[in-house]
Short mmCIF file of C-alpha atoms in Angstrom, two decimals:
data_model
loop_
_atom_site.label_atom_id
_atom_site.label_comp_id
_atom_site.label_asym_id
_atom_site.label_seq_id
_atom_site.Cartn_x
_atom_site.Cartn_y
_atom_site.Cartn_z
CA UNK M 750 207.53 196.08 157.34
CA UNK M 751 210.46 198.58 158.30
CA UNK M 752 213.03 200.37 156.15
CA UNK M 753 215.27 198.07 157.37
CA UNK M 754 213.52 194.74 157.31
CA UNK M 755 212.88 195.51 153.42
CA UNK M 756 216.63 196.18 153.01
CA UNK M 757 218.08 193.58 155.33
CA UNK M 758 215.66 190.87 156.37
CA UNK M 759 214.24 189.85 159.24
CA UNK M 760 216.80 188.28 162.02
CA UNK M 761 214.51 185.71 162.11
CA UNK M 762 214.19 185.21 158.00
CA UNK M 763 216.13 182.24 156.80
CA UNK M 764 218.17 182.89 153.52
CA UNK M 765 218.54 180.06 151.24
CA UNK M 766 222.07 179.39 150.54
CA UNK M 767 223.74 177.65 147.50
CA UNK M 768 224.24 174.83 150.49
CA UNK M 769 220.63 174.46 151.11
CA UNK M 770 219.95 173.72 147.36
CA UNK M 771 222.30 171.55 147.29
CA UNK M 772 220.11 169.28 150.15
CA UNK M 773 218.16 167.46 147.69
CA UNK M 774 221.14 166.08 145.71
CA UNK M 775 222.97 165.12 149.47
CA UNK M 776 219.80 162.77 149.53
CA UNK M 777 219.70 161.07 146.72
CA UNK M 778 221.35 157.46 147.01
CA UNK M 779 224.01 157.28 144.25
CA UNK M 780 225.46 160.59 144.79
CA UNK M 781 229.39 160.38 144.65
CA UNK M 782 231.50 163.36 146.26
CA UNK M 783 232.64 164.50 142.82
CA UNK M 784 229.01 165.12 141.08
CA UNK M 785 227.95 166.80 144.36
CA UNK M 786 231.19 169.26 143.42
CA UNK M 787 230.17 170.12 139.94
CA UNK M 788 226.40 170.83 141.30
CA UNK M 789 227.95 172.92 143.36
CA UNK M 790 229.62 174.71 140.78
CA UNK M 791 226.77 174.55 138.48
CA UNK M 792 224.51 176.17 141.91
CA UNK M 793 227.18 178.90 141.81
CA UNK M 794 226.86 179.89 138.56
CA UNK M 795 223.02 179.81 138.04
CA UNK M 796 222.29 176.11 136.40
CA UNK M 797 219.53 173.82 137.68
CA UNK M 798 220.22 170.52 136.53
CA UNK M 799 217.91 167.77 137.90
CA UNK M 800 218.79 165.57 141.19
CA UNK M 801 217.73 162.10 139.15
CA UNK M 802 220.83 161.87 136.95
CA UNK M 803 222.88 159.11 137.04
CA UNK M 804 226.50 158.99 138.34
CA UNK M 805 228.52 156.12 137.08
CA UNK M 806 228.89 155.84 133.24
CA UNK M 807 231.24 153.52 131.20
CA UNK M 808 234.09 156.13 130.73
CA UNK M 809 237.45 155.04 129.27
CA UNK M 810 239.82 157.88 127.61
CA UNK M 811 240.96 157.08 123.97
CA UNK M 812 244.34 157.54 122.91
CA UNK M 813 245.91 160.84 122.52
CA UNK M 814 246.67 160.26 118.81
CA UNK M 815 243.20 159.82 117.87
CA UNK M 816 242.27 162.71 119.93
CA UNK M 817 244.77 164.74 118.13
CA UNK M 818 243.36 163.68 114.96
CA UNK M 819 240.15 164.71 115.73
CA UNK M 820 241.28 168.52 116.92
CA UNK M 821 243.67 168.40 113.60
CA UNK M 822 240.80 167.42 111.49
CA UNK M 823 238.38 170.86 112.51
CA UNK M 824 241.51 172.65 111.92
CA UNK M 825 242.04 171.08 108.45
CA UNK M 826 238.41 172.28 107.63
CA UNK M 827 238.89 175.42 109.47
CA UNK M 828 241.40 176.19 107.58
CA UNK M 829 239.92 174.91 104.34
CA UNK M 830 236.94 177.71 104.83
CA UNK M 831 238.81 180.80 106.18
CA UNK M 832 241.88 180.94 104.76
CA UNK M 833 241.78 181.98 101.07
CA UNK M 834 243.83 179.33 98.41
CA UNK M 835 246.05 182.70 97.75
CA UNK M 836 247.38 182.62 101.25
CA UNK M 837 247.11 178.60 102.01
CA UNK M 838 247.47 176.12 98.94
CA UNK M 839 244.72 173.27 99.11
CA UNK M 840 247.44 170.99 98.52
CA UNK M 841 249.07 171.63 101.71
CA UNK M 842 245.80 171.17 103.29
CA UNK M 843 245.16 167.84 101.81
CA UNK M 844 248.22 166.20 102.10
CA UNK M 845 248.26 167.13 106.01
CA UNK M 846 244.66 165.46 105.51
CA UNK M 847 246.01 162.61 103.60
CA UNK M 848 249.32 162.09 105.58
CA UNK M 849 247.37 162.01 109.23
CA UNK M 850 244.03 159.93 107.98
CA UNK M 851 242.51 162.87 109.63
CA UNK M 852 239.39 161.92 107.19
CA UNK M 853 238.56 159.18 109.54
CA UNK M 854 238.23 161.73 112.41
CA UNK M 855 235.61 163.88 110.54
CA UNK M 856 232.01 163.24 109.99
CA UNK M 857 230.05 162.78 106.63
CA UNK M 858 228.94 166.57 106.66
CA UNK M 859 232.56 167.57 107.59
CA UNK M 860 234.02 165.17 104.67
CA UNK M 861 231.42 166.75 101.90
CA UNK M 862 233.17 170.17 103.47
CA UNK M 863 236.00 169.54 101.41
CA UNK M 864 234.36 169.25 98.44
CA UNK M 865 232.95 172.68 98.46
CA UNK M 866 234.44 176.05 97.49
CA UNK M 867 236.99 177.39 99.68
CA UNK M 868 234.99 180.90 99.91
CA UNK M 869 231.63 178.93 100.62
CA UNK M 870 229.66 181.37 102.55
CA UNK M 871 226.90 179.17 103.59
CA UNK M 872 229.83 176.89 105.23
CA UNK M 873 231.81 179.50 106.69
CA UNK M 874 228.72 180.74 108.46
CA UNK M 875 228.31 177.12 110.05
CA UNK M 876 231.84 176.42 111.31
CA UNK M 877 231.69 178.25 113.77
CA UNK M 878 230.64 175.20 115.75
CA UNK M 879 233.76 173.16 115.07
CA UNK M 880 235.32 176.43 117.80
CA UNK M 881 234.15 174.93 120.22
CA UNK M 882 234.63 171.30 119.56
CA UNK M 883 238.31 172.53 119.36
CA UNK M 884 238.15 174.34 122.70
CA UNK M 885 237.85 171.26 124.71
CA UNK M 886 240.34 169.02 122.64
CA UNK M 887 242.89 171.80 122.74
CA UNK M 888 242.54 171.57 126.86
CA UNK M 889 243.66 168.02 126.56
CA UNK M 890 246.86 169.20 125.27
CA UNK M 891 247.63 171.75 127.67
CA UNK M 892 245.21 175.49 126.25
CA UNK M 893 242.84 176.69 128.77
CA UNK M 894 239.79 175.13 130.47
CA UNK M 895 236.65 175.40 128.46
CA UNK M 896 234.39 178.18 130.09
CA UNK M 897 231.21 176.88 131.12
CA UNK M 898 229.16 180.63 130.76
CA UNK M 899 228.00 179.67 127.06
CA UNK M 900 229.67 182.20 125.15
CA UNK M 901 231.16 181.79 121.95
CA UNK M 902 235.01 181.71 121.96
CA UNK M 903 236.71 184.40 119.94
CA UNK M 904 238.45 184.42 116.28
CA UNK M 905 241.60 185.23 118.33
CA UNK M 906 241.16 182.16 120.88
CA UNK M 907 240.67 179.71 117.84
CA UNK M 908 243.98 181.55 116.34
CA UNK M 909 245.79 180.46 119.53
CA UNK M 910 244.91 176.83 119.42
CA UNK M 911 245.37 176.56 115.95
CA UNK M 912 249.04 177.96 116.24
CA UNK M 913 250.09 177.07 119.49
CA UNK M 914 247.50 174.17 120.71
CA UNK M 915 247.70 171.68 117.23
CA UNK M 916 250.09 169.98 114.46
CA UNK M 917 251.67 172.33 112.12
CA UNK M 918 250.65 171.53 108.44
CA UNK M 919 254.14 170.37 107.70
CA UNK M 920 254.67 167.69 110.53
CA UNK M 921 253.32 164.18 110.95
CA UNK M 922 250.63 164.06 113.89
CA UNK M 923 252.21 161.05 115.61
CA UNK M 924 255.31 163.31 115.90
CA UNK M 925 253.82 165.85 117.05
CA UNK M 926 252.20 164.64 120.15
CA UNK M 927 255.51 162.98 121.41
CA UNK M 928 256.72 165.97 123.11
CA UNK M 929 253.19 166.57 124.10
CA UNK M 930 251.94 166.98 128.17
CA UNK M 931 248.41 165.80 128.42
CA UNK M 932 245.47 165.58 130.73
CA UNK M 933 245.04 162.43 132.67
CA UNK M 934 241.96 160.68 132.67
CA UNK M 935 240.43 161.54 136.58
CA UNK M 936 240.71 165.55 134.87
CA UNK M 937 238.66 164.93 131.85
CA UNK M 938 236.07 162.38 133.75
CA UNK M 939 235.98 165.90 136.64
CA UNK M 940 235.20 168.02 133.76
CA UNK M 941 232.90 166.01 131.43
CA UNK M 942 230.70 165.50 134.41
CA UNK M 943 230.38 169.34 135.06
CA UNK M 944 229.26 169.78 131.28
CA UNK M 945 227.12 166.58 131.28
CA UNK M 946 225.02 168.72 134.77
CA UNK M 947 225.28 171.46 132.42
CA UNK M 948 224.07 170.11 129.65
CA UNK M 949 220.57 168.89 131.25
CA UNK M 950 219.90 172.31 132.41
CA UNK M 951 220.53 173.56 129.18
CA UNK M 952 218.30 170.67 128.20
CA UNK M 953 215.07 171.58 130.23
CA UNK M 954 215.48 175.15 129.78
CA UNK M 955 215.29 174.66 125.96
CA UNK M 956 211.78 172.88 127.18
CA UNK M 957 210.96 175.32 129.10
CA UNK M 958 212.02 175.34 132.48
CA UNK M 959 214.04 177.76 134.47
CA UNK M 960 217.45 175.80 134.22
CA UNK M 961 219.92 178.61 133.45
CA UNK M 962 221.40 181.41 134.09
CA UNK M 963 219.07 184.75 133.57
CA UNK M 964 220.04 186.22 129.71
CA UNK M 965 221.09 183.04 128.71
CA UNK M 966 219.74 181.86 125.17
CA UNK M 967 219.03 178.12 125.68
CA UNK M 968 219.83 177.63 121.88
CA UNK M 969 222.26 179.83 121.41
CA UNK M 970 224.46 180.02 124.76
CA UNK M 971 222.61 176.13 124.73
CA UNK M 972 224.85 174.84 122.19
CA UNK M 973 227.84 176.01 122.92
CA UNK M 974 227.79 173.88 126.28
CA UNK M 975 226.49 171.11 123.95
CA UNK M 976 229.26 171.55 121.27
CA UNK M 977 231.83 171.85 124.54
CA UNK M 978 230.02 169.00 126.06
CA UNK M 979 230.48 166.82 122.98
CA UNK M 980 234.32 166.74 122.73
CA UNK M 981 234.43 165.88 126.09
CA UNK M 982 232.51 162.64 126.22
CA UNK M 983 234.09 161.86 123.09
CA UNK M 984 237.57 162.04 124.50
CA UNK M 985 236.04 159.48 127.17
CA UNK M 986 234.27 157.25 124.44
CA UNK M 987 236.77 155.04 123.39
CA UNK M 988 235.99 152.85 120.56
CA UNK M 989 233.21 155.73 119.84
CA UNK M 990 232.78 157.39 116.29
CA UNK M 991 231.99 161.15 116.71
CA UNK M 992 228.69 161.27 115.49
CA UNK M 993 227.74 158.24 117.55
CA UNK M 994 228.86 159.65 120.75
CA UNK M 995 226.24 159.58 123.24
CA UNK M 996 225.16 163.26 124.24
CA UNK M 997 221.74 162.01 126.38
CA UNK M 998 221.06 163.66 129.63
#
């Protein structure tokens, strides 16, 4: 082979393109026009999810208050874990608790939260989760698109959101969201899709398969598409508890 075949191919060699991957999903039956999209995207960006998943799901966005609540209640326990009692009184915290019945938007693990020490350590180091649960609930209400690359967001993203992107401690939730421009449903369905493609590659990769991107950890990266992943659906699971959402793939 030449210098220039090695560098540049043959004229004859066929290159695979992200539009001859994307063949196998053209082909399968139930495809709709927007899951061909996110494979696309997912193609693009170095995901393999599998051609067999299903397209139509039961999907019906929840109200806004209720999604509010739930992004209010991670930043109640945010709050409650990395902001010392010197600098934020746990009264003020519960009563924004109490006043919103936020505790109905948190989980038994996250409700036990609040009966820990404000400087537990072995908490602190496990919040860091509840980011990006807030990343995608702070998109409904108007902060940027949750990345899809499976890094963790930053101490200074999860500053924005909590200051510009949710209730203030002193104001009443229902208030709050008045004023308040939000997704519409088609967005969210467009988006939880992508993740849900995402998701199953993250899925077989943390089987084994080559699924993902290369130097992407399949636990680490892994669950920050699930954690992403998981506000989404739940936003779309109306009637849905959080820890009954339904994350299969």
């Amino acid at each position: 082979m030449s210098f220039f075949k090695k560098i540049f191919g043959s004229k004859n060699e066929k290159r695979t393109t992200n539009e001859d991957h994307l063949e196998p999903f053209k082909k399968v039956p139930w495809m709709t026009d927007l899951r061909l999209k996110n494979i696309s995207i997912c193609l693009d960006a170095g995901f393999r999810p599998t051609s067999s998943l299903p397209t139509e799901f039961e999907r019906q966005l929840r109200p806004t208050i209720e999604i509010a609540q739930r992004l209010n209640a991670i930043k109640a326990l945010i709050l409650w874990l990395m902001v010392p009692e010197e600098n934020l009184e746990t009264t003020k915290i519960l009563n924004f608790i109490d006043g919103n019945d936020l505790k109905n938007f948190m989980d038994k693990g996250e409700r036990e939260i609040l009966n820990t020490p404000r400087d537990d350590e072995q908490a602190r180091n496990s919040i860091g989760w509840k980011f990006e649960n807030a990343w995608s609930l702070a998109w409904y209400f108007g902060y940027k698109e949750p990345e899809i690359s499976g890094q963790m967001m930053s101490g200074e993203q999860m500053q924005e959101i909590l200051q510009d992107y949710s209730c203030p401690l002193d104001e009443n939730i229902e208030n709050w969201i008045k004023d308040k421009q939000t997704l519409s449903e088609n967005e969210l369905i467009q988006k939880e899709d992508l993740f849900y493609c995402l998701h199953n590659a993250v899925r077989s990769a943390q089987l084994g398969s080559e699924t993902v991107p290369d130097n992407f950890d399949p636990i680490g990266n892994g669950g920050v598409i699930h954690e992403r992943r998981h506000s989404l659906t739940w936003m779309l699971s109306k009637g849905i508890n959080w820890e009954e959402t339904d994350l299969s793939t």
